[in-house]
PDB file of C-alpha atoms in Angstrom:
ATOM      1  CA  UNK A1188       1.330 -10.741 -13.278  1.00  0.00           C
ATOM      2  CA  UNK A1189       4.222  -8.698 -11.608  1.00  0.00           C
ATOM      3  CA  UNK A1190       6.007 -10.748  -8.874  1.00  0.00           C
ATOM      4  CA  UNK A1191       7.880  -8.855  -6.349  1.00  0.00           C
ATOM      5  CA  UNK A1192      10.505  -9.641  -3.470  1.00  0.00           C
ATOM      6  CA  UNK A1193      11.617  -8.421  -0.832  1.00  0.00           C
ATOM      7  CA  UNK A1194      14.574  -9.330   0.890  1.00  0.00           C
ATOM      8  CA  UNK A1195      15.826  -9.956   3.919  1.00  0.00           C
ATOM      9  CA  UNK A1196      12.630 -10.199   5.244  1.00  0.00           C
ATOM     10  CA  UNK A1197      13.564  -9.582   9.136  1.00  0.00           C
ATOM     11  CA  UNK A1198      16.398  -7.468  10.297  1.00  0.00           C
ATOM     12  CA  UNK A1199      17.125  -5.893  13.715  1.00  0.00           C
ATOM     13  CA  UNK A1200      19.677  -3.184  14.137  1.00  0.00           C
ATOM     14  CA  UNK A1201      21.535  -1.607  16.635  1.00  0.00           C
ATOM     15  CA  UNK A1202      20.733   1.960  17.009  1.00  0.00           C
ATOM     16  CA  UNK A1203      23.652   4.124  14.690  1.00  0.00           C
ATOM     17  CA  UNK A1204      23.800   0.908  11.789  1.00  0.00           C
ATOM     18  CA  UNK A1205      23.693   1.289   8.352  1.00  0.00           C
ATOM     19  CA  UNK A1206      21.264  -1.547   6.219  1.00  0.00           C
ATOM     20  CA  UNK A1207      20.665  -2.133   2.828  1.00  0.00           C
ATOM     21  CA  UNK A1208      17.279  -3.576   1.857  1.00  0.00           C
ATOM     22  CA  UNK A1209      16.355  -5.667  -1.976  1.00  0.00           C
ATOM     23  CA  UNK A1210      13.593  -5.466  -3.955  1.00  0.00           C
ATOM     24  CA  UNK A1211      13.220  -7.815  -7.077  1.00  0.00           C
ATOM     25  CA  UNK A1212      11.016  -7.467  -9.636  1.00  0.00           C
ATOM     26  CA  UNK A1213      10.053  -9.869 -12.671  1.00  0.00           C
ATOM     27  CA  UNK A1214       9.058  -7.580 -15.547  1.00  0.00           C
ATOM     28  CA  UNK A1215       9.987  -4.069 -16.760  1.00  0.00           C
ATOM     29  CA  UNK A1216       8.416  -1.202 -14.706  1.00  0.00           C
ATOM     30  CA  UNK A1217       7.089   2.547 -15.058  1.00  0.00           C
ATOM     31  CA  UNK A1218       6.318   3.008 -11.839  1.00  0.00           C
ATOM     32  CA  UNK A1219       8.017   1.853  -8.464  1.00  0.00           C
ATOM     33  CA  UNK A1220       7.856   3.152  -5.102  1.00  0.00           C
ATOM     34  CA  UNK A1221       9.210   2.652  -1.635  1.00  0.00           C
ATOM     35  CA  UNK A1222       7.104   2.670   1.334  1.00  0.00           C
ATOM     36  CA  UNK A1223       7.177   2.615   5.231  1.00  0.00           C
ATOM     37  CA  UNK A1224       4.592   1.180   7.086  1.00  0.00           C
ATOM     38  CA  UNK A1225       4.500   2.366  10.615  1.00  0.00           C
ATOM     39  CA  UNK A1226       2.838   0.492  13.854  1.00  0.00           C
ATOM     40  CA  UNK A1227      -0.910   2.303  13.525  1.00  0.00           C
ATOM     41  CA  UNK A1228      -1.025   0.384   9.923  1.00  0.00           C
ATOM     42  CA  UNK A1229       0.226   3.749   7.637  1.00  0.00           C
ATOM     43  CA  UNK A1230       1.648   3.640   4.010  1.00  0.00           C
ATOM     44  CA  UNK A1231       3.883   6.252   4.140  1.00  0.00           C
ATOM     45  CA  UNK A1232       5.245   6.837   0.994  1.00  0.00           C
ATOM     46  CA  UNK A1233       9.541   7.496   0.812  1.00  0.00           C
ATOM     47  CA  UNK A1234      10.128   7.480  -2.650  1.00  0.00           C
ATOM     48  CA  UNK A1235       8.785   7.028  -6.520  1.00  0.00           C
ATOM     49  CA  UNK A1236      12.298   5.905  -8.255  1.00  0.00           C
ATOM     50  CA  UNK A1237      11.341   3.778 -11.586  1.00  0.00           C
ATOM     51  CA  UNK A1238      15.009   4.291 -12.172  1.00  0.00           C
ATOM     52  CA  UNK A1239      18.201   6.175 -11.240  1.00  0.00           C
ATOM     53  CA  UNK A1240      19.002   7.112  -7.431  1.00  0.00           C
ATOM     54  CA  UNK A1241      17.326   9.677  -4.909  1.00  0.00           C
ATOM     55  CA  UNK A1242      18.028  11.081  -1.558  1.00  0.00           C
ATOM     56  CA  UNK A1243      16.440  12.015   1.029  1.00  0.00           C
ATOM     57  CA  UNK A1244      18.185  12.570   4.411  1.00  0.00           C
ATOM     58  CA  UNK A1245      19.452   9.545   5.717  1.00  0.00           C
ATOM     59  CA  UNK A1246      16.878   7.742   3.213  1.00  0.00           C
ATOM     60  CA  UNK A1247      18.517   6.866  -0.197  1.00  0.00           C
ATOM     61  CA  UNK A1248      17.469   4.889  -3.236  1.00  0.00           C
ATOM     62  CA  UNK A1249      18.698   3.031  -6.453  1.00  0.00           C
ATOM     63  CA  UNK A1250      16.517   1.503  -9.076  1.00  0.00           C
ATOM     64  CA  UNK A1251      18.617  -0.370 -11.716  1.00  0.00           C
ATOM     65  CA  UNK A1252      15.360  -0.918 -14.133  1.00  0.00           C
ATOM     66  CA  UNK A1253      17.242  -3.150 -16.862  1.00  0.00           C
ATOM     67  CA  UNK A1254      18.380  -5.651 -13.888  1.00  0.00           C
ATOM     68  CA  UNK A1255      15.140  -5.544 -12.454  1.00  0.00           C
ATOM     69  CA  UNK A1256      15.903  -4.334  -9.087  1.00  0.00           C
ATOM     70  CA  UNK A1257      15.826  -1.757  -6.451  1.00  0.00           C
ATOM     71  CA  UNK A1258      17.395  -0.724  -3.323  1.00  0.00           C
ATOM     72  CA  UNK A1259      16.839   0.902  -0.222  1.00  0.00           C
ATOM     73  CA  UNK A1260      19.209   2.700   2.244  1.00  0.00           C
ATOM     74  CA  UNK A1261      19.134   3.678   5.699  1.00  0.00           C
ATOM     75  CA  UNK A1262      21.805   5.268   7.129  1.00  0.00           C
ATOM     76  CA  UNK A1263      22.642   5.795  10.916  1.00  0.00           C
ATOM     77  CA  UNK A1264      19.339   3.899  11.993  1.00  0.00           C
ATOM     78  CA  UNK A1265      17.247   5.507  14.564  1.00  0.00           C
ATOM     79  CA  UNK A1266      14.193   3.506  16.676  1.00  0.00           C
ATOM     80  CA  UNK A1267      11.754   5.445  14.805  1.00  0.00           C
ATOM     81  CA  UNK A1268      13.011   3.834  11.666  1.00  0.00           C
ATOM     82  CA  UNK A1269      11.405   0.336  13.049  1.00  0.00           C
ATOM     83  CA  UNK A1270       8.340  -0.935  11.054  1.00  0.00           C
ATOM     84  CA  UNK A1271       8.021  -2.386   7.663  1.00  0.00           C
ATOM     85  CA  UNK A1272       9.029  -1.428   4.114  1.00  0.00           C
ATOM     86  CA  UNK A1273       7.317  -2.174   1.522  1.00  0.00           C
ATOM     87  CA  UNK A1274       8.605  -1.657  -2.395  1.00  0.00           C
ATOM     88  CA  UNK A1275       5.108  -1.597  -4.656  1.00  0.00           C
ATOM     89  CA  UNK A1276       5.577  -1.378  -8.703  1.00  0.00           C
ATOM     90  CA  UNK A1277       3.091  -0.890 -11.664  1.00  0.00           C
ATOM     91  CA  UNK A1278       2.564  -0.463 -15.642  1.00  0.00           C
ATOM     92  CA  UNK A1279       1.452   3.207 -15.166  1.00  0.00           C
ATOM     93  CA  UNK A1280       0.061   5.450 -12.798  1.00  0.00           C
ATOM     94  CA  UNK A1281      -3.058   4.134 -13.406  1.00  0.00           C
ATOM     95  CA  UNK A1282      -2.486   0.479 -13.430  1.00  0.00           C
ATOM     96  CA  UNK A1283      -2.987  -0.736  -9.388  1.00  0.00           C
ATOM     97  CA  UNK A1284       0.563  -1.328  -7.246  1.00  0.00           C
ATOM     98  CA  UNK A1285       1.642  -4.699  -6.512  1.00  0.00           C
ATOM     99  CA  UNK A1286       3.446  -4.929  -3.156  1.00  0.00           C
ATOM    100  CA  UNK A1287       5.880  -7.126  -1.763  1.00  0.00           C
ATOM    101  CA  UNK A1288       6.225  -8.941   1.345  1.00  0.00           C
ATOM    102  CA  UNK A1289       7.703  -6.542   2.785  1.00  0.00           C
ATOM    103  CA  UNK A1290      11.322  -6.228   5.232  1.00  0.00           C
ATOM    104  CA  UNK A1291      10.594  -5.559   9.123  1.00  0.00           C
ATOM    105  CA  UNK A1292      13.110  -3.704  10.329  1.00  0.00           C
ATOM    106  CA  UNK A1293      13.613  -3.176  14.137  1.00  0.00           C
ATOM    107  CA  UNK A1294      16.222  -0.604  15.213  1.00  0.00           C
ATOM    108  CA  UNK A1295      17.123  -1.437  18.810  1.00  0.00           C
ATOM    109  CA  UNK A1296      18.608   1.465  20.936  1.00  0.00           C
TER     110      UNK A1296
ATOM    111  CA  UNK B 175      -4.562  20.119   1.937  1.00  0.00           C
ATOM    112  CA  UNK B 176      -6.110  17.317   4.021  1.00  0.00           C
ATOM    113  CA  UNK B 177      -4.622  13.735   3.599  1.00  0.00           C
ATOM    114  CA  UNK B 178      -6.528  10.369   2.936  1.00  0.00           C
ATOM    115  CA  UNK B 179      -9.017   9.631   6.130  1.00  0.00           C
ATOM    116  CA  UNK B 180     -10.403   6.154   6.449  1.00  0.00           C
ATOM    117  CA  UNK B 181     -13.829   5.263   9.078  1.00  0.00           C
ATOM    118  CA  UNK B 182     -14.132   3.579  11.318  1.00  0.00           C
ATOM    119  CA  UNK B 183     -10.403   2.462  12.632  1.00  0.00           C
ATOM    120  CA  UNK B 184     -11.443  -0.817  13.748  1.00  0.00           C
ATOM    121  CA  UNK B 185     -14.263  -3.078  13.077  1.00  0.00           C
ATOM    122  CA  UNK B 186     -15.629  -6.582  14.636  1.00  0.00           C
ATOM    123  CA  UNK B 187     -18.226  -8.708  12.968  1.00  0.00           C
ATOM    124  CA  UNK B 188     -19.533 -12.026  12.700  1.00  0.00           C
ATOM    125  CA  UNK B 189     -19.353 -14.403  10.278  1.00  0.00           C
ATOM    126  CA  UNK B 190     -22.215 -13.430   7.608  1.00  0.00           C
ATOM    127  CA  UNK B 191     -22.652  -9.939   8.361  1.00  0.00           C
ATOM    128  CA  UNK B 192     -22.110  -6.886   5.967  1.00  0.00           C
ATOM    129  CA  UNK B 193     -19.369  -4.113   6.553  1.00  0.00           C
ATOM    130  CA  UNK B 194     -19.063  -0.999   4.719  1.00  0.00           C
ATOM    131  CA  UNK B 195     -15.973   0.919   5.217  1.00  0.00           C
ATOM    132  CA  UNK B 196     -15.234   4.623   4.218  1.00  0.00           C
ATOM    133  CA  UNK B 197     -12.500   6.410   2.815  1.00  0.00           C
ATOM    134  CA  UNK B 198     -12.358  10.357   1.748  1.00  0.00           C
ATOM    135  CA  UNK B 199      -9.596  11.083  -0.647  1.00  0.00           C
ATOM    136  CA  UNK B 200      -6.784  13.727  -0.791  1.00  0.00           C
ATOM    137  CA  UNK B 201      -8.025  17.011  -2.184  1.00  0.00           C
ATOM    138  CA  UNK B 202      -6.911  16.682  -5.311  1.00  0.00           C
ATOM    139  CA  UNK B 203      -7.318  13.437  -6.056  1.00  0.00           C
ATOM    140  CA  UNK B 204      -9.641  11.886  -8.478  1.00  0.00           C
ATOM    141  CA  UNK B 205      -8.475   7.760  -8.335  1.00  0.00           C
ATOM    142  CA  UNK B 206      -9.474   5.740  -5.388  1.00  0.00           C
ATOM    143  CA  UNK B 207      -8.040   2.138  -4.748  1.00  0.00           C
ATOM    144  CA  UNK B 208      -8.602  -0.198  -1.899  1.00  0.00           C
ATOM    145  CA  UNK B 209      -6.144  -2.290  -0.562  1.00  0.00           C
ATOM    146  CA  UNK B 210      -6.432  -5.609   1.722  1.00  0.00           C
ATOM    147  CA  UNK B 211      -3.650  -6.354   4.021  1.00  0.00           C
ATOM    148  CA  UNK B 212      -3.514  -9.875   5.475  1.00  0.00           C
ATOM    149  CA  UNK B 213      -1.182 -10.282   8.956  1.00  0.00           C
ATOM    150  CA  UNK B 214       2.348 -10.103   7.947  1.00  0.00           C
ATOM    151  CA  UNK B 215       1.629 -10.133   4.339  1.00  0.00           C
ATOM    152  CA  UNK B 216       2.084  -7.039   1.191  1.00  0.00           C
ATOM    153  CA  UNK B 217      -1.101  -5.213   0.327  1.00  0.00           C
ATOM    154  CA  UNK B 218      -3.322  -6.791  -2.301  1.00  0.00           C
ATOM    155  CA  UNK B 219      -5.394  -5.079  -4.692  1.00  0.00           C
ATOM    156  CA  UNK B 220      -9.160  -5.423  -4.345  1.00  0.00           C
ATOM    157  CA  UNK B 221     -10.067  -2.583  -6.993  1.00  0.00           C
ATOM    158  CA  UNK B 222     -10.009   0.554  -8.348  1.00  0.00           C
ATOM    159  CA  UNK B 223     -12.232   3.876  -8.994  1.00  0.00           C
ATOM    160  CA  UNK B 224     -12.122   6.601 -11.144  1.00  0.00           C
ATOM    161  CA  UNK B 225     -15.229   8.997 -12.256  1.00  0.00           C
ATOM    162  CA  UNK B 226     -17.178   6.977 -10.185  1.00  0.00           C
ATOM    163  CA  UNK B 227     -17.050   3.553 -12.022  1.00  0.00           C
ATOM    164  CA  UNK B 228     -14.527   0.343 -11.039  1.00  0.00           C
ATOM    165  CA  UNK B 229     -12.078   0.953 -13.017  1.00  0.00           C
ATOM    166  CA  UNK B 230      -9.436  -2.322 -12.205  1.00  0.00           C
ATOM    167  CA  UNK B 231     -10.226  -5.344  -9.778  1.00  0.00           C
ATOM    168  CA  UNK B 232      -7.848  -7.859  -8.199  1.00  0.00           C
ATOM    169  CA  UNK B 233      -8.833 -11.377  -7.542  1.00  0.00           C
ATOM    170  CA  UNK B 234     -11.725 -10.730  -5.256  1.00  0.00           C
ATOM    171  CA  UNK B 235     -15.551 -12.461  -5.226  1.00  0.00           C
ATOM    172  CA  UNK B 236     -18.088  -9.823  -6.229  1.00  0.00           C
ATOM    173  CA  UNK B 237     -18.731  -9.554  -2.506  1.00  0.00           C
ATOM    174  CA  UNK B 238     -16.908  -7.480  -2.189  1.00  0.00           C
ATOM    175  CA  UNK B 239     -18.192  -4.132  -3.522  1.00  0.00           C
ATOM    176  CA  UNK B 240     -17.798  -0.587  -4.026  1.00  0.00           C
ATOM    177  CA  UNK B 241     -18.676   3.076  -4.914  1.00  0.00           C
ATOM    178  CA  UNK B 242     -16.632   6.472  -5.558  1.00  0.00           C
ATOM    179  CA  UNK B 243     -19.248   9.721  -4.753  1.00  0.00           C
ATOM    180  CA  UNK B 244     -18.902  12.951  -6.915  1.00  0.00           C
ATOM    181  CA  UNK B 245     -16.354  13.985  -4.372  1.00  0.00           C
ATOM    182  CA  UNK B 246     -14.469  11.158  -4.771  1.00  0.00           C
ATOM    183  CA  UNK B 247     -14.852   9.301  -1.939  1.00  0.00           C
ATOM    184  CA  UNK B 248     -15.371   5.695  -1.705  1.00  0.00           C
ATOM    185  CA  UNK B 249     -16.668   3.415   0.137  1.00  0.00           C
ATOM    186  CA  UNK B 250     -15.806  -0.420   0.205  1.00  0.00           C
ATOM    187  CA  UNK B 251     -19.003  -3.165   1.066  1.00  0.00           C
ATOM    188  CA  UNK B 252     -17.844  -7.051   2.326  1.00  0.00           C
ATOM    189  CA  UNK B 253     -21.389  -8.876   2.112  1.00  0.00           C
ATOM    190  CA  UNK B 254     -21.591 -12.845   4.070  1.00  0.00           C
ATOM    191  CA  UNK B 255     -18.515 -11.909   5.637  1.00  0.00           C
ATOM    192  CA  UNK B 256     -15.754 -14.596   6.012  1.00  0.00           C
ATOM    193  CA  UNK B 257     -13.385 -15.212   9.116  1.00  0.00           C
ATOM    194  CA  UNK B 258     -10.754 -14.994   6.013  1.00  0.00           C
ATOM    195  CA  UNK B 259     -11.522 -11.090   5.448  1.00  0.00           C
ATOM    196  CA  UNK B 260      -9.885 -10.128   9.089  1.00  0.00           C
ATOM    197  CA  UNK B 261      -7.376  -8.026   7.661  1.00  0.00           C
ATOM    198  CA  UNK B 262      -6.523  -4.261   7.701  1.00  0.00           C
ATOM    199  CA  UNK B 263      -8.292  -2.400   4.314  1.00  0.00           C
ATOM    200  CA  UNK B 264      -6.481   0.198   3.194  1.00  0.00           C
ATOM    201  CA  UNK B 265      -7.974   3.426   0.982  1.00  0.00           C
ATOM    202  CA  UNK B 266      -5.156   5.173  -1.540  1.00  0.00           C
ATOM    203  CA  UNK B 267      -6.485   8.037  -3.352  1.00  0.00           C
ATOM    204  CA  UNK B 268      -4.449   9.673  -6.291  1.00  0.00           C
ATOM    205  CA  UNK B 269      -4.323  11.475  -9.628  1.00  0.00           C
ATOM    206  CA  UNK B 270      -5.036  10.002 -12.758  1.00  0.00           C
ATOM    207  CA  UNK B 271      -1.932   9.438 -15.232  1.00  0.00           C
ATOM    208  CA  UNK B 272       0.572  10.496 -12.454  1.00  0.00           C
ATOM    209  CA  UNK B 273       2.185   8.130  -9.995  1.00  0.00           C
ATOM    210  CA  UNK B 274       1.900   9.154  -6.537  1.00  0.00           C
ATOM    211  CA  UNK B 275      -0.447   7.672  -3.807  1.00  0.00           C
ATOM    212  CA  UNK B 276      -1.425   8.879  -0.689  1.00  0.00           C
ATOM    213  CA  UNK B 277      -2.511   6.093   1.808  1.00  0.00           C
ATOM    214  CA  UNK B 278      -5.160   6.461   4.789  1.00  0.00           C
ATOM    215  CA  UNK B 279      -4.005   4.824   7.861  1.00  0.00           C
ATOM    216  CA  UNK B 280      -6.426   2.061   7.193  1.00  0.00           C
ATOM    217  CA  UNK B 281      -9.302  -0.019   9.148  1.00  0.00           C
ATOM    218  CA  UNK B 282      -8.691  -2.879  10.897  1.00  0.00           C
ATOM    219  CA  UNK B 283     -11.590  -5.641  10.372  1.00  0.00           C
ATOM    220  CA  UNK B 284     -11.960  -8.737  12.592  1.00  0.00           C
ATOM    221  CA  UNK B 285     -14.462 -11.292  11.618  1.00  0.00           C
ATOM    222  CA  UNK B 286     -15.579 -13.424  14.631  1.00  0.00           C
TER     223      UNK B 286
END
């Protein structure tokens, strides 16, 4: 099956820092997704980017689907961006996600 | 619209007891998939429904069980529970053939 990873898979930032955060994937995708999980256990979901770049706020995302990876963006981290972030991909929309490990990200103030 | 609502929150048990947990989907939503979530590990796939049938499993023992309603929510059954299944279950419900999933905030099981 699908093998994903996540990397780094700590980070702590100071309050106002920028990060970057990996996700590699082994085989071709339709469907990939970025999540954050926050400390009561929630998916939330941030983005659906099987390819190309979105934005959203200080949120941003690439998927390069021929090289078989993604990225994530934060900009000007804030202490409510702490938790984890999961990337999850799939076949289809009907084909279950497979997560990642996951990065835990703590934003110190 | 009303979002994905898992019961109960948390959960303790003994070793070789049955749990059922509950999840009611997004309105909307016809697909339900459950999730396990080991400590500091990715959600795993246990399986998925759709029109009331399993419709995808992961590599989980038949033990563990489950049903979709008419109104598409689910409900997932652990029987001869293991100190192994402490983990936090998570309920996603979505719409068939399009991508998006909407994810309850999940019960937390300890097995004792």
């Amino acid at each position: 099956g699908i093998q994903v990873e996540q990397s780094p898979p700590d980070l702590i930032l100071q309050e106002g820092a920028n990060s970057t955060l990996r996700c590699n994937f082994s085989d071709s995708v339709n469907n990939l997704q970025w999540f954050h999980q926050n400390p009561w256990g929630q998916l939330i979901n941030l983005f659906y980017i099987p390819s190309g770049t979105k934005q959203n706020g200080r949120l941003s995302a690439t998927t390069v689907a021929t090289e078989r990876y993604s990225l994530l963006y934060i900009s000007s981290s804030q202490t409510t961006d702490s938790g984890v972030y999961f990337c999850a991909v799939g076949n289809s929309g009907n084909t279950p996600l497979v997560f990642g490990k996951g990065t835990r990200l703590s934003v110190i103030a | 619209e009303t979002g994905v609502t898992q019961s109960p929150t948390h959960l303790i048990k003994t070793r070789g007891q049955q749990v059922t947990l509950r999840c009611s989907s997004q309105s909307g939503h016809n697909t339900v998939s459950w999730y396990q979530q080991a400590l500091g590990q990715g959600p795993q796939f246990i399986f998925q429904y759709y029109r009331e049938e399993e419709n995808g499993r992961g590599n989980f023992p038949p033990r563990f069980s489950g049903l979709q309603f008419p109104n598409y929510s689910s409900e997932l059954n652990v029987n001869a529970l293991e100190l192994d299944d402490s983990a936090l279950y998570l309920c996603a419900s979505s719409l068939r053939d399009f991508y998006g999933y909407t994810f309850g905030s999940g019960t937390r099981l300890t097995v004792v």
